[in-house]
Coordinates of C-alpha atoms in Angstrom, one line a residue:
Chain T
S17 CA -133.5 27.6 8.9
Q18 CA -135.8 29.8 6.8
K19 CA -138.7 28.0 5.1
I20 CA -141.8 28.9 3.0
E21 CA -144.1 26.0 2.9
Q22 CA -147.0 25.4 0.6
N23 CA -148.9 22.2 0.4
S24 CA -147.2 20.3 -2.3
E25 CA -150.2 17.9 -2.9
A26 CA -152.6 19.2 -5.5
L27 CA -155.9 20.6 -4.3
N28 CA -159.0 19.2 -6.2
I29 CA -162.3 21.1 -5.8
Q30 CA -165.6 21.2 -7.4
E31 CA -166.6 24.3 -9.5
G32 CA -168.4 26.8 -7.5
K33 CA -166.7 26.0 -4.2
T34 CA -164.2 28.1 -2.4
A35 CA -160.6 27.1 -2.8
T36 CA -158.4 27.7 0.3
L37 CA -154.6 27.6 -0.1
T38 CA -152.0 27.9 2.7
C39 CA -148.6 29.5 3.0
N40 CA -146.6 29.0 6.2
Y41 CA -143.2 30.6 6.9
T42 CA -140.6 30.2 9.5
N43 CA -137.7 32.5 10.6
Y44 CA -138.9 35.4 8.4
S45 CA -140.3 38.6 9.4
P46 CA -141.6 39.8 6.0
A47 CA -143.1 43.2 5.6
Y48 CA -145.0 42.1 2.4
L49 CA -146.4 38.9 1.2
Q50 CA -147.4 38.4 -2.5
W51 CA -149.5 35.6 -4.4
Y52 CA -148.9 34.7 -7.9
R53 CA -150.5 32.3 -10.4
Q54 CA -148.5 30.2 -12.8
D55 CA -149.8 28.3 -15.7
P56 CA -147.8 25.3 -17.2
G57 CA -144.8 26.5 -19.2
R58 CA -145.5 30.1 -18.4
G59 CA -144.0 32.7 -16.0
P60 CA -145.9 33.5 -12.8
V61 CA -148.5 36.3 -12.9
F62 CA -148.8 38.7 -10.0
L63 CA -152.2 38.5 -8.2
L64 CA -152.2 40.3 -4.8
L65 CA -149.9 41.9 -2.3
I66 CA -150.6 42.3 1.4
R67 CA -148.7 44.3 4.0
E68 CA -147.8 43.1 7.5
N69 CA -150.2 45.7 9.0
E70 CA -153.1 44.4 6.8
K71 CA -155.2 41.5 8.1
E72 CA -157.1 41.0 4.8
K73 CA -157.0 42.0 1.1
R74 CA -159.6 41.3 -1.6
K75 CA -159.7 41.5 -5.3
E76 CA -162.8 40.3 -7.2
R77 CA -163.1 36.5 -6.2
L78 CA -159.8 36.5 -4.5
K79 CA -159.1 37.0 -0.8
V80 CA -155.7 36.9 1.0
T81 CA -155.3 36.9 4.8
F82 CA -151.9 37.6 6.6
D83 CA -151.5 36.6 10.2
T84 CA -147.9 37.6 11.3
T85 CA -148.4 35.8 14.7
L86 CA -149.2 32.4 13.2
K87 CA -146.8 33.3 10.3
Q88 CA -149.4 32.1 7.8
S89 CA -151.2 33.5 4.9
L90 CA -154.4 32.0 3.4
F91 CA -155.5 32.5 -0.2
H92 CA -159.2 32.1 -1.1
I93 CA -160.8 31.7 -4.4
T94 CA -164.5 32.0 -4.1
A95 CA -166.9 30.7 -6.8
S96 CA -164.1 28.7 -8.3
Q97 CA -164.1 28.0 -12.1
P98 CA -162.1 25.5 -14.2
A99 CA -160.2 28.5 -15.5
D100 CA -158.7 28.9 -12.1
S101 CA -156.9 25.7 -12.3
A102 CA -153.2 26.6 -12.0
T103 CA -150.3 26.6 -9.6
Y104 CA -150.4 29.3 -7.0
L105 CA -147.2 30.7 -5.5
C106 CA -146.7 32.7 -2.3
A107 CA -143.7 34.9 -2.0
L108 CA -142.1 36.9 0.8
L109 CA -139.9 40.1 0.6
T110 CA -136.8 39.0 2.3
G111 CA -133.0 39.9 2.5
G112 CA -133.6 43.2 4.1
G113 CA -136.6 43.9 1.8
N114 CA -134.8 43.8 -1.6
K115 CA -135.5 40.3 -2.9
L116 CA -138.6 38.1 -3.3
T117 CA -138.3 34.5 -2.0
F118 CA -141.0 32.1 -3.3
G119 CA -142.7 29.0 -2.0
T120 CA -142.8 25.8 -4.2
G121 CA -146.5 26.4 -5.0
T122 CA -149.7 24.4 -4.7
Q123 CA -151.5 23.1 -7.7
L124 CA -155.2 23.8 -7.8
K125 CA -157.6 21.8 -10.0
V126 CA -161.1 22.8 -10.3
E127 CA -163.4 20.1 -11.7
L128 CA -166.8 20.4 -13.3
Chain H
D2 CA -149.3 46.6 -19.4
V3 CA -145.6 46.0 -18.5
K4 CA -144.1 43.5 -20.9
V5 CA -141.0 41.5 -20.1
T6 CA -139.6 39.7 -23.1
Q7 CA -137.2 36.8 -23.1
S8 CA -135.4 36.3 -26.3
S9 CA -135.8 32.5 -26.7
R10 CA -138.5 30.1 -25.4
Y11 CA -136.3 27.0 -25.8
L12 CA -132.6 26.6 -26.1
V13 CA -130.4 23.5 -26.5
K14 CA -126.7 24.0 -25.7
R15 CA -123.6 21.8 -25.4
T16 CA -121.6 21.4 -22.2
G17 CA -118.9 24.0 -22.0
E18 CA -120.6 26.5 -24.3
K19 CA -121.1 30.2 -23.3
V20 CA -124.7 30.9 -23.0
F21 CA -126.5 34.2 -23.1
L22 CA -130.1 34.7 -22.0
E23 CA -131.5 38.0 -22.8
C24 CA -134.4 39.9 -21.2
V25 CA -135.9 43.2 -22.1
Q26 CA -138.7 45.2 -20.2
D27 CA -140.5 48.2 -21.6
M28 CA -141.8 50.0 -18.6
D29 CA -138.7 51.9 -17.3
H30 CA -138.5 49.6 -14.3
E31 CA -135.3 50.1 -12.1
N32 CA -135.4 46.5 -10.8
M33 CA -134.7 43.4 -12.8
F34 CA -134.3 39.8 -11.6
W35 CA -133.3 36.3 -12.8
Y36 CA -134.7 33.2 -11.4
R37 CA -134.4 29.5 -12.3
Q38 CA -137.2 27.1 -11.6
D39 CA -136.8 23.4 -11.1
P40 CA -139.4 20.8 -10.1
G41 CA -139.7 20.5 -6.2
L42 CA -137.3 23.4 -5.7
G43 CA -139.5 26.3 -6.9
L44 CA -138.0 29.6 -8.1
R45 CA -134.7 30.5 -6.9
L46 CA -133.1 33.9 -7.2
I47 CA -129.8 33.9 -9.3
Y48 CA -129.0 37.6 -9.6
F49 CA -130.8 40.9 -9.4
S50 CA -130.2 44.7 -10.3
Y51 CA -131.5 47.8 -9.1
D52 CA -129.8 50.1 -11.6
V53 CA -127.8 50.2 -14.6
K54 CA -124.2 48.7 -14.2
M55 CA -125.3 47.5 -10.8
K56 CA -125.8 43.8 -9.7
E57 CA -126.3 41.8 -6.6
K58 CA -125.9 38.1 -6.1
G59 CA -129.2 36.1 -5.2
D60 CA -129.2 32.7 -3.5
I61 CA -127.6 30.7 -6.2
P62 CA -125.1 32.8 -8.2
E63 CA -122.4 30.1 -8.7
G64 CA -121.8 29.4 -12.4
Y65 CA -123.7 32.6 -13.6
S66 CA -123.0 36.2 -14.2
V67 CA -125.1 39.1 -15.5
S68 CA -124.8 42.3 -17.4
R69 CA -126.9 45.4 -17.3
E70 CA -125.6 48.0 -19.6
K71 CA -129.1 49.6 -20.4
K72 CA -131.9 50.0 -18.0
E73 CA -134.3 48.0 -20.1
R74 CA -132.0 45.0 -20.7
F75 CA -130.7 42.4 -18.2
S76 CA -128.7 39.5 -19.5
L77 CA -127.8 36.3 -17.8
I78 CA -124.6 34.5 -18.8
L79 CA -123.6 31.0 -18.3
E80 CA -119.8 31.1 -18.7
S81 CA -119.4 27.4 -19.2
A82 CA -122.7 25.6 -19.5
S83 CA -123.1 22.4 -17.5
T84 CA -125.9 19.7 -17.4
N85 CA -126.9 20.9 -13.9
Q86 CA -127.8 24.2 -15.4
T87 CA -130.7 22.6 -17.4
S88 CA -133.7 24.4 -16.1
M89 CA -136.4 27.0 -16.8
Y90 CA -135.1 30.7 -16.6
L91 CA -137.4 33.3 -15.8
C92 CA -136.7 37.1 -15.9
A93 CA -138.7 39.5 -13.9
S94 CA -138.9 43.3 -13.5
S95 CA -140.7 45.5 -10.9
F96 CA -141.2 49.2 -10.1
S97 CA -139.8 48.6 -6.6
P98 CA -139.3 45.5 -4.4
N99 CA -142.6 46.4 -2.7
Y100 CA -144.5 45.9 -6.0
G101 CA -145.6 42.9 -7.8
Y102 CA -143.1 41.5 -10.3
T103 CA -143.8 41.0 -13.9
F104 CA -142.3 37.9 -15.4
G105 CA -141.3 37.0 -18.8
S106 CA -142.6 33.8 -20.4
G107 CA -139.3 31.9 -19.5
T108 CA -136.5 30.2 -21.4
R109 CA -136.3 26.5 -21.1
L110 CA -132.6 25.7 -21.4
T111 CA -131.3 22.2 -21.9
V112 CA -127.7 21.5 -21.7
V113 CA -126.5 18.4 -23.3

């Protein structure tokens, strides 16, 4: 069956460290993978999109990698801050490329 | 910035009522989507639309219908609300499936 798996356990890190979140998928061949941030009681906010022919994408303190052989994406936040605390969702373009399917998200807590 | 506006933040309805959830976007996007989000299940796609008067079923369309009479407005209809439809409902729009989605703030619906 098709699955998008993100670590359901919260990730707690210290301010200033690099946070690394993982997204694994099975039985998909996505052309695109996206990452979103979601704060409690709010809608997700788009962060980054990476294409299957791109190994890595950066935006300010964010970095995303996409390994189609391992079927995995890693999402890094460098120099993390308490304001980065949120749930981060990965999403794949599926269904022939016309709909976005989401993982369940990983909660990140950045402590002082 | 694209804005997606959902008409209500909180709704309480009785079992059997017909419920309308409204969503409006202001950036002339062709694509609009309705998701529901439940703890442990993540976001699940209910319906989506690529054009006016066009609709396609998502992964969990049962018990729902949609209407898109104008490009900027996409309505989700619960014909006869049931308690298992208590959830957070999120509307989104995008320029194309290959671009990031812009989500509304969500409507938390409680069916009693």
